[in-house]
């Protein structure tokens, strides 16, 4: 909001250049810098994957470079030089204002001690996540508007926020801001590990990527008081079950329509979104099409060669069409209001649709997998993911603008879209919850051995004795 106010405009017009640059560094420039920092891991991973899968296949190197350095090796050397031990210098340089401030007031030993406490208590994960959230909020306000004030409070949080619940939880708070992007970056990193065999040392590069992935996925839960307390574990499982399963998935549906779909709010797509979609799909389409052209020359008799270029939506659309036909007869009413229609349970549909998409992906990769062109398979897999995401976004915009007036077509589109969105939420929430479950088991063992000491409280409050207050009955 500060970026768009008239006060910022007036200050920019009236302040001298040195004072204006100081103001820009502390306000507007800081917000834009956070956005650029949060986008760097995704952009570099995109470039790294594109270079890896564009190279020649391991069993057919005729299309590769006969002399000189390979593209993947050049990018690997560039990343290894940019992400080296020099990262530690930038880490210390970023903390220099804090170190100098404490040093001048309390001495150098106190400053170093506090700095090491920040590192040990995982403050880098907090700052990486903070940069992501700030960048998303600022750019969303500039592109689509609709900023709202969130009363977060200024005190130290001591209450546990549930993992996921009907009334709101950490998953619902941050899934659009960071959790989806963290899951996508994790998938891209795993694919890059499978596809790439660079000769350069990328230890520091992968360290930065791992820090970003862990921060985007787990930072809200790591810094949530009593997140790993074993007494809340069964309650979290029951809340997840109620959210996705009870009443035909109506609780998840209400949250999705309120927070993401937002019917009647208008078109929430800008020219930057269109350019980003065009660039990503055009890049991967060109890569896959170049592979297929070589494939056509070498194997001219292979049938269904164009399957890798098609989006994996045909089987799921057919299943959604059948579901929309049988929904009025098989579905159940979720509301007692007059005129409420019968609706299918969303959770089984959320399990069927991704399986059909995956089956279609496997069938589409057969022409390339049959000759063991695994890099081409990786490029086609990424292209199919982007095409599916684009079609889901188009379906979401159609329902948001309420363009589809026909009852059957609207039910068909709704079932197809909601099934995929719920499947994504089930996948991401399960990944997060069960990844954190071993820490809950550790807390159970710790509670049996040492009741008055908690490593998680030591991490959050720097005090192991922050225990829940026990209720006592005071006599008259």
Coordinates of C-alpha atoms in Angstrom, one line a residue:
X1 CA 0.0 0.0 0.0
X2 CA 2.9 2.4 0.7
X3 CA 4.1 2.0 -2.9
X4 CA 0.8 3.3 -4.3
X5 CA 0.0 6.2 -1.9
X6 CA 0.1 9.8 -2.9
X7 CA 2.5 10.5 -0.1
X8 CA 5.1 8.3 -1.9
X9 CA 4.5 10.2 -5.1
X10 CA 4.9 13.6 -3.4
X11 CA 8.1 12.5 -1.6
X12 CA 9.5 11.3 -4.9
X13 CA 8.8 14.6 -6.5
X14 CA 10.1 16.9 -3.7
X15 CA 12.9 15.0 -2.0
X16 CA 16.5 15.6 -3.3
X17 CA 18.1 12.6 -4.9
X18 CA 20.2 11.4 -1.9
X19 CA 17.2 11.5 0.5
X20 CA 14.9 10.0 -2.2
X21 CA 17.3 7.0 -2.7
X22 CA 17.3 6.5 1.1
X23 CA 13.5 6.5 1.1
X24 CA 13.4 4.1 -1.9
X25 CA 15.9 1.7 -0.3
X26 CA 13.9 1.5 2.9
X27 CA 10.4 1.2 1.4
X28 CA 9.6 0.8 -2.3
X29 CA 12.9 -0.7 -3.3
X30 CA 12.9 -3.0 -0.4
X31 CA 9.6 -4.5 -1.4
X32 CA 10.6 -5.0 -5.0
X33 CA 13.9 -6.5 -4.0
X34 CA 12.0 -9.0 -1.9
X35 CA 10.0 -10.0 -4.9
X36 CA 13.0 -10.4 -7.1
X37 CA 14.8 -12.5 -4.5
X38 CA 11.8 -14.8 -4.2
X39 CA 11.6 -15.2 -8.0
X40 CA 15.3 -16.0 -8.5
X41 CA 15.2 -19.7 -7.3
X42 CA 12.2 -20.4 -9.6
X43 CA 13.7 -18.7 -12.7
X44 CA 17.1 -20.3 -12.2
X45 CA 15.6 -23.7 -11.8
X46 CA 13.5 -23.1 -14.9
X47 CA 16.6 -22.2 -16.9
X48 CA 18.6 -25.1 -15.5
X49 CA 15.9 -27.7 -16.4
X50 CA 15.5 -26.2 -19.9
X51 CA 19.2 -26.5 -20.5
X52 CA 19.4 -30.0 -19.1
X53 CA 16.5 -31.5 -21.2
X54 CA 17.5 -29.6 -24.4
X55 CA 20.8 -31.5 -24.7
X56 CA 21.5 -34.6 -26.7
X57 CA 20.2 -37.9 -25.5
X58 CA 22.7 -40.3 -23.8
X59 CA 22.1 -43.0 -26.4
X60 CA 22.1 -40.6 -29.4
X61 CA 24.7 -37.9 -29.3
X62 CA 24.7 -37.0 -33.0
X63 CA 22.7 -33.8 -32.3
X64 CA 25.0 -32.7 -29.6
X65 CA 28.0 -30.3 -29.8
X66 CA 30.9 -32.1 -31.3
X67 CA 33.5 -29.6 -30.0
X68 CA 33.6 -27.2 -27.1
X69 CA 31.7 -27.2 -23.9
X70 CA 28.1 -28.6 -23.6
X71 CA 25.3 -26.2 -22.7
X72 CA 24.6 -28.0 -19.4
X73 CA 28.3 -27.8 -18.4
X74 CA 28.5 -24.1 -19.2
X75 CA 25.4 -23.4 -17.1
X76 CA 26.7 -25.6 -14.3
X77 CA 30.0 -23.7 -14.2
X78 CA 28.1 -20.4 -14.2
X79 CA 26.0 -21.6 -11.2
X80 CA 29.0 -23.0 -9.4
X81 CA 30.8 -19.6 -9.7
X82 CA 27.8 -17.5 -8.6
X83 CA 26.9 -19.9 -5.8
X84 CA 30.1 -20.6 -4.0
X85 CA 31.6 -19.9 -0.6
X86 CA 31.1 -16.2 -1.5
X87 CA 27.5 -16.7 -0.4
X88 CA 28.8 -16.6 3.2
X89 CA 30.2 -13.2 2.5
X90 CA 26.9 -11.9 1.4
X91 CA 25.2 -13.5 4.4
X92 CA 27.6 -11.7 6.8
X93 CA 27.3 -8.5 4.8
X94 CA 23.5 -8.5 5.1
X95 CA 23.8 -8.8 8.9
X96 CA 26.4 -6.0 9.2
X97 CA 24.0 -3.2 10.1
X98 CA 22.6 -5.4 13.0
X99 CA 26.1 -6.4 14.1
X100 CA 27.5 -2.8 14.0
X101 CA 24.4 -1.5 15.9
X102 CA 24.8 -4.1 18.7
X103 CA 28.5 -3.8 18.7
X104 CA 28.4 0.0 19.3
X105 CA 25.9 -0.4 22.2
X106 CA 26.9 -3.6 24.0
X107 CA 30.2 -4.7 22.6
X108 CA 31.5 -7.1 19.9
X109 CA 31.1 -10.3 21.9
X110 CA 27.4 -9.6 22.5
X111 CA 26.9 -8.8 18.8
X112 CA 28.6 -12.0 17.7
X113 CA 26.7 -14.0 20.3
X114 CA 23.4 -12.7 19.2
X115 CA 24.2 -13.2 15.5
X116 CA 25.1 -16.9 16.1
X117 CA 21.9 -17.3 18.1
X118 CA 19.9 -16.1 15.1
X119 CA 21.6 -18.5 12.9
X120 CA 21.2 -21.4 15.3
X121 CA 17.5 -20.6 15.7
X122 CA 16.9 -20.9 11.9
X123 CA 16.4 -17.2 11.3
X124 CA 17.5 -17.6 7.6
X125 CA 14.5 -19.8 7.0
X126 CA 12.3 -17.1 8.5
X127 CA 13.8 -14.3 6.3
X128 CA 13.5 -16.4 3.1
X129 CA 9.9 -17.0 3.8
X130 CA 9.3 -13.4 4.7
X131 CA 10.8 -12.3 1.4
X132 CA 8.4 -14.6 -0.4
X133 CA 5.3 -13.3 1.4
X134 CA 6.3 -9.6 1.0
X135 CA 7.0 -10.1 -2.7
X136 CA 3.7 -11.8 -3.3
X137 CA 1.6 -9.3 -1.5
X138 CA 3.3 -6.3 -3.2
X139 CA 3.0 -7.7 -6.7
X140 CA -0.5 -8.9 -6.2
X141 CA -1.6 -5.4 -5.1
X142 CA 0.1 -3.8 -8.2
X143 CA -1.4 -6.3 -10.6
X144 CA -4.8 -7.1 -9.3
X145 CA -5.5 -4.8 -6.3
X146 CA -7.8 -5.8 -3.5
X147 CA -5.3 -5.4 -0.6
X148 CA -6.6 -6.0 2.9
X149 CA -5.2 -5.2 6.3
X150 CA -4.5 -8.4 8.3
X151 CA -4.4 -7.8 12.1
X152 CA -1.4 -9.9 12.9
X153 CA -0.6 -8.3 16.3
X154 CA 2.7 -7.1 17.6
X155 CA 3.2 -9.5 20.6
X156 CA 5.1 -12.8 20.8
X157 CA 2.8 -15.6 19.5
X158 CA 2.3 -18.2 22.2
X159 CA -0.9 -19.9 20.9
X160 CA -0.8 -22.8 18.5
X161 CA -2.3 -22.3 15.1
X162 CA -3.9 -25.6 13.8
X163 CA -2.5 -27.3 10.8
X164 CA -5.7 -27.2 8.8
X165 CA -9.3 -26.7 10.0
X166 CA -12.7 -25.4 8.9
X167 CA -12.1 -22.1 10.8
X168 CA -8.7 -21.6 9.3
X169 CA -5.2 -23.0 9.8
X170 CA -1.6 -22.5 8.8
X171 CA -2.1 -24.5 5.6
X172 CA -5.0 -22.2 4.5
X173 CA -3.1 -19.1 5.5
X174 CA 0.0 -19.7 3.4
X175 CA -0.9 -22.3 0.7
X176 CA -1.3 -19.6 -2.1
X177 CA 1.6 -17.5 -0.9
X178 CA 4.3 -20.1 -0.6
X179 CA 3.3 -23.8 -0.2
X180 CA 2.2 -24.4 -3.8
X181 CA 5.4 -22.8 -5.1
X182 CA 7.5 -24.7 -2.6
X183 CA 5.9 -28.0 -3.8
X184 CA 6.5 -27.1 -7.4
X185 CA 10.1 -26.1 -6.8
X186 CA 10.6 -29.4 -4.9
X187 CA 9.3 -31.3 -7.9
X188 CA 11.5 -29.4 -10.3
X189 CA 14.5 -30.0 -8.1
X190 CA 13.8 -33.8 -8.1
X191 CA 13.5 -33.8 -11.9
X192 CA 16.7 -31.8 -12.2
X193 CA 18.5 -34.4 -10.1
X194 CA 17.2 -37.2 -12.2
X195 CA 18.1 -35.5 -15.5
X196 CA 21.4 -33.8 -14.7
X197 CA 24.9 -35.1 -14.4
X198 CA 26.9 -31.9 -14.4
X199 CA 30.7 -32.0 -14.0
X200 CA 30.9 -28.9 -11.9
X201 CA 30.5 -28.8 -8.2
X202 CA 27.0 -27.4 -7.4
X203 CA 27.0 -27.9 -3.7
X204 CA 26.3 -24.3 -2.8
X205 CA 23.7 -24.0 -5.5
X206 CA 21.8 -27.0 -4.1
X207 CA 22.3 -25.7 -0.6
X208 CA 20.5 -22.4 -1.5
X209 CA 17.8 -24.3 -3.3
X210 CA 17.2 -26.7 -0.4
X211 CA 17.0 -23.7 2.0
X212 CA 14.4 -22.1 -0.2
X213 CA 12.4 -25.3 -0.5
X214 CA 12.4 -26.0 3.2
X215 CA 11.6 -22.4 4.0
X216 CA 8.6 -22.2 1.6
X217 CA 7.2 -25.5 2.7
X218 CA 7.9 -25.8 6.4
X219 CA 8.7 -22.3 7.8
X220 CA 5.1 -21.5 9.0
X221 CA 5.0 -24.8 10.9
X222 CA 8.5 -24.6 12.3
X223 CA 7.8 -21.3 13.9
X224 CA 4.3 -22.2 15.1
X225 CA 4.2 -22.7 18.9
X226 CA 3.4 -26.2 20.0
X227 CA 3.3 -27.4 16.4
X228 CA 5.0 -30.7 17.2
X229 CA 3.3 -31.3 20.6
X230 CA 2.1 -34.9 20.4
X231 CA -1.2 -34.1 22.2
X232 CA -2.4 -32.2 19.1
X233 CA -1.5 -34.9 16.6
X234 CA -4.8 -36.8 16.6
X235 CA -6.8 -33.6 16.5
X236 CA -4.9 -32.5 13.4
X237 CA -5.6 -35.8 11.7
X238 CA -9.3 -35.5 12.5
X239 CA -9.4 -31.9 11.2
X240 CA -7.8 -32.9 7.9
X241 CA -10.3 -35.8 7.6
X242 CA -13.3 -33.5 8.3
X243 CA -12.0 -30.8 5.9
X244 CA -11.6 -33.1 2.9
X245 CA -14.0 -35.9 3.5
X246 CA -17.0 -34.9 5.6
X247 CA -20.2 -33.7 3.9
X248 CA -18.9 -34.6 0.5
X249 CA -15.9 -32.2 0.7
X250 CA -18.2 -29.2 1.2
X251 CA -15.8 -27.6 3.8
X252 CA -12.9 -27.7 1.3
X253 CA -15.2 -26.4 -1.4
X254 CA -16.4 -23.5 0.6
X255 CA -12.9 -22.5 1.5
X256 CA -11.7 -22.8 -2.2
X257 CA -14.6 -20.7 -3.5
X258 CA -14.0 -18.1 -0.8
X259 CA -10.2 -17.8 -1.0
X260 CA -9.3 -18.8 -4.6
X261 CA -12.2 -19.0 -7.0
X262 CA -14.0 -15.8 -5.8
X263 CA -17.0 -15.9 -8.1
X264 CA -18.1 -12.5 -9.5
X265 CA -14.8 -10.7 -8.7
X266 CA -13.9 -10.1 -12.3
X267 CA -11.0 -11.2 -14.4
X268 CA -7.9 -11.5 -12.3
X269 CA -5.4 -12.0 -15.1
X270 CA -3.0 -9.3 -16.3
X271 CA -0.8 -8.9 -19.3
X272 CA 2.2 -10.1 -17.3
X273 CA 0.4 -13.4 -16.5
X274 CA -0.3 -13.9 -20.2
X275 CA 3.3 -13.1 -21.2
X276 CA 4.6 -15.6 -18.5
X277 CA 2.3 -18.4 -19.7
X278 CA 3.3 -17.7 -23.4
X279 CA 7.0 -17.7 -22.6
X280 CA 6.9 -20.9 -20.5
X281 CA 4.7 -22.9 -22.9
X282 CA 6.5 -21.6 -26.0
X283 CA 9.9 -22.6 -24.5
X284 CA 8.9 -26.2 -23.7
X285 CA 6.9 -26.6 -26.8
X286 CA 9.9 -25.6 -28.9
X287 CA 12.1 -28.0 -27.0
X288 CA 9.8 -31.0 -27.4
X289 CA 9.0 -30.2 -31.0
X290 CA 12.7 -30.1 -31.9
X291 CA 13.1 -33.5 -30.3
X292 CA 10.2 -34.9 -32.2
X293 CA 11.5 -33.6 -35.5
X294 CA 14.7 -35.5 -35.0
X295 CA 12.7 -38.5 -33.8
X296 CA 10.6 -38.4 -37.1
X297 CA 13.8 -38.5 -39.2
X298 CA 15.3 -41.4 -37.3
X299 CA 12.1 -43.4 -36.7
X300 CA 9.6 -42.5 -39.5
X301 CA 7.2 -45.4 -38.9
X302 CA 6.4 -44.7 -35.2
X303 CA 2.7 -44.0 -34.7
X304 CA 1.1 -41.3 -32.6
X305 CA 4.3 -39.2 -32.6
X306 CA 2.5 -36.0 -31.6
X307 CA 1.1 -37.3 -28.4
X308 CA 3.9 -35.6 -26.3
X309 CA 2.6 -32.2 -27.4
X310 CA -0.9 -32.7 -26.2
X311 CA -2.3 -31.7 -22.8
X312 CA -3.2 -34.7 -20.5
X313 CA -6.9 -33.7 -20.2
X314 CA -8.9 -35.9 -22.5
X315 CA -9.5 -38.9 -20.2
X316 CA -10.3 -36.7 -17.2
X317 CA -12.7 -34.5 -19.2
X318 CA -14.5 -37.7 -20.3
X319 CA -14.7 -38.9 -16.7
X320 CA -16.0 -35.5 -15.6
X321 CA -18.6 -35.6 -18.4
X322 CA -19.8 -38.9 -17.2
X323 CA -19.8 -37.7 -13.6
X324 CA -21.8 -34.6 -14.5
X325 CA -24.4 -36.9 -16.2
X326 CA -24.8 -39.2 -13.2
X327 CA -24.5 -36.5 -10.5
X328 CA -28.2 -35.6 -10.3
X329 CA -29.1 -39.3 -9.8
X330 CA -26.2 -40.5 -7.7
X331 CA -25.2 -37.4 -5.8
X332 CA -26.5 -36.2 -2.5
X333 CA -27.8 -32.9 -1.3
X334 CA -25.4 -31.0 0.9
X335 CA -27.9 -28.3 2.0
X336 CA -31.4 -28.3 3.3
X337 CA -32.3 -25.2 1.4
X338 CA -35.0 -25.4 -1.3
X339 CA -33.7 -26.0 -4.8
X340 CA -30.3 -27.5 -3.6
X341 CA -29.0 -29.9 -6.2
X342 CA -27.4 -33.3 -5.8
X343 CA -23.6 -33.3 -5.9
X344 CA -21.0 -36.0 -6.0
X345 CA -18.5 -36.5 -3.3
X346 CA -15.4 -34.6 -4.4
X347 CA -12.7 -36.7 -2.7
X348 CA -13.2 -39.9 -4.8
X349 CA -13.2 -37.6 -7.9
X350 CA -10.0 -36.0 -6.7
X351 CA -8.4 -39.4 -6.6
X352 CA -9.7 -40.5 -10.0
X353 CA -8.9 -37.4 -12.1
X354 CA -5.1 -37.3 -11.4
X355 CA -4.8 -41.0 -12.0
X356 CA -6.4 -40.5 -15.5
X357 CA -4.1 -37.6 -16.1
X358 CA -1.1 -39.7 -15.1
X359 CA -2.2 -42.5 -17.3
X360 CA -2.6 -40.1 -20.3
X361 CA 0.9 -38.7 -19.6
X362 CA 2.4 -42.2 -19.6
X363 CA 0.6 -43.1 -22.9
X364 CA 1.8 -39.8 -24.4
X365 CA 5.5 -40.5 -23.5
X366 CA 5.5 -44.0 -25.1
X367 CA 7.0 -42.8 -28.5
X368 CA 9.9 -41.2 -26.7
X369 CA 10.4 -43.7 -23.9
X370 CA 10.4 -46.6 -26.4
X371 CA 13.7 -45.4 -27.7
X372 CA 15.0 -44.3 -24.3
X373 CA 15.0 -40.6 -25.0
X374 CA 14.7 -39.7 -21.3
X375 CA 15.5 -36.0 -21.7
X376 CA 12.8 -35.7 -24.3
X377 CA 10.5 -37.4 -21.9
X378 CA 11.4 -34.9 -19.2
X379 CA 10.7 -32.0 -21.5
X380 CA 7.4 -33.5 -22.6
X381 CA 6.4 -34.1 -18.9
X382 CA 7.0 -30.4 -18.0
X383 CA 5.2 -29.2 -21.2
X384 CA 2.2 -31.4 -20.3
X385 CA 2.2 -30.0 -16.7
X386 CA 2.1 -26.4 -18.0
X387 CA -0.6 -27.1 -20.5
X388 CA -2.7 -28.8 -17.8
X389 CA -2.1 -25.8 -15.5
X390 CA -3.1 -23.4 -18.2
X391 CA -6.4 -25.2 -18.9
X392 CA -7.2 -25.3 -15.2
X393 CA -6.6 -21.6 -15.0
X394 CA -8.9 -21.0 -18.0
X395 CA -11.6 -23.1 -16.3
X396 CA -11.2 -21.2 -13.1
X397 CA -11.6 -17.9 -14.9
X398 CA -14.7 -19.1 -16.7
X399 CA -16.4 -20.1 -13.5
X400 CA -15.3 -16.9 -11.8
X401 CA -16.8 -14.7 -14.5
X402 CA -19.9 -17.0 -14.7
X403 CA -19.7 -17.2 -18.5
X404 CA -21.0 -20.8 -18.6
X405 CA -24.8 -20.5 -18.3
X406 CA -25.7 -24.1 -19.3
X407 CA -26.4 -26.2 -16.2
X408 CA -24.7 -29.4 -17.5
X409 CA -21.6 -27.6 -18.9
X410 CA -21.2 -25.7 -15.6
X411 CA -21.5 -29.0 -13.6
X412 CA -19.0 -30.6 -16.0
X413 CA -16.5 -27.8 -15.7
X414 CA -17.0 -27.5 -11.9
X415 CA -16.4 -31.2 -11.3
X416 CA -13.3 -31.3 -13.5
X417 CA -11.8 -28.2 -11.9
X418 CA -12.7 -28.9 -8.3
X419 CA -11.3 -32.5 -8.5
X420 CA -7.9 -31.3 -9.7
X421 CA -7.7 -28.5 -7.2
X422 CA -8.7 -30.7 -4.3
X423 CA -6.2 -33.3 -5.5
X424 CA -3.4 -30.7 -5.3
X425 CA -4.4 -29.7 -1.8
X426 CA -4.6 -33.3 -0.6
X427 CA -1.1 -34.0 -2.1
X428 CA 0.5 -30.9 -0.7
X429 CA -1.1 -31.1 2.8
X430 CA -0.2 -34.8 3.0
X431 CA 3.4 -34.1 2.0
X432 CA 3.7 -31.5 4.7
X433 CA 1.8 -33.3 7.5
X434 CA 3.5 -36.6 7.2
X435 CA 7.0 -35.0 6.7
X436 CA 6.4 -33.3 10.1
X437 CA 5.0 -36.4 11.8
X438 CA 8.4 -37.9 12.8
X439 CA 9.2 -34.8 14.8
X440 CA 5.9 -35.4 16.7
X441 CA 7.1 -38.9 17.5
X442 CA 10.4 -37.3 18.7
X443 CA 8.4 -34.9 20.9
X444 CA 6.5 -37.9 22.4
X445 CA 9.8 -39.6 23.3
X446 CA 11.2 -36.3 24.7
X447 CA 8.1 -35.8 26.8
X448 CA 8.6 -39.2 28.4
X449 CA 12.3 -38.6 29.2
X450 CA 12.4 -34.9 29.9
X451 CA 9.0 -33.2 30.5
X452 CA 10.4 -29.7 31.3
X453 CA 12.6 -29.3 28.3
X454 CA 11.5 -28.7 24.7
X455 CA 13.9 -28.2 21.8
X456 CA 11.1 -26.5 19.8
X457 CA 10.5 -24.0 22.6
X458 CA 14.2 -23.4 22.8
X459 CA 14.1 -22.7 19.1
X460 CA 11.2 -20.3 19.2
X461 CA 11.4 -18.6 22.6
X462 CA 15.1 -19.4 23.4
X463 CA 13.8 -20.8 26.6
X464 CA 13.1 -24.6 27.0
X465 CA 10.6 -24.0 29.8
X466 CA 7.7 -22.4 28.0
X467 CA 5.1 -25.0 29.0
X468 CA 1.3 -24.7 28.8
X469 CA -0.3 -23.3 31.9
X470 CA -2.1 -25.8 34.0
X471 CA -5.6 -24.9 35.1
X472 CA -6.1 -24.9 38.9
X473 CA -9.2 -24.7 41.0
X474 CA -9.0 -21.9 43.5
X475 CA -11.0 -22.6 46.6
X476 CA -13.5 -20.1 48.1

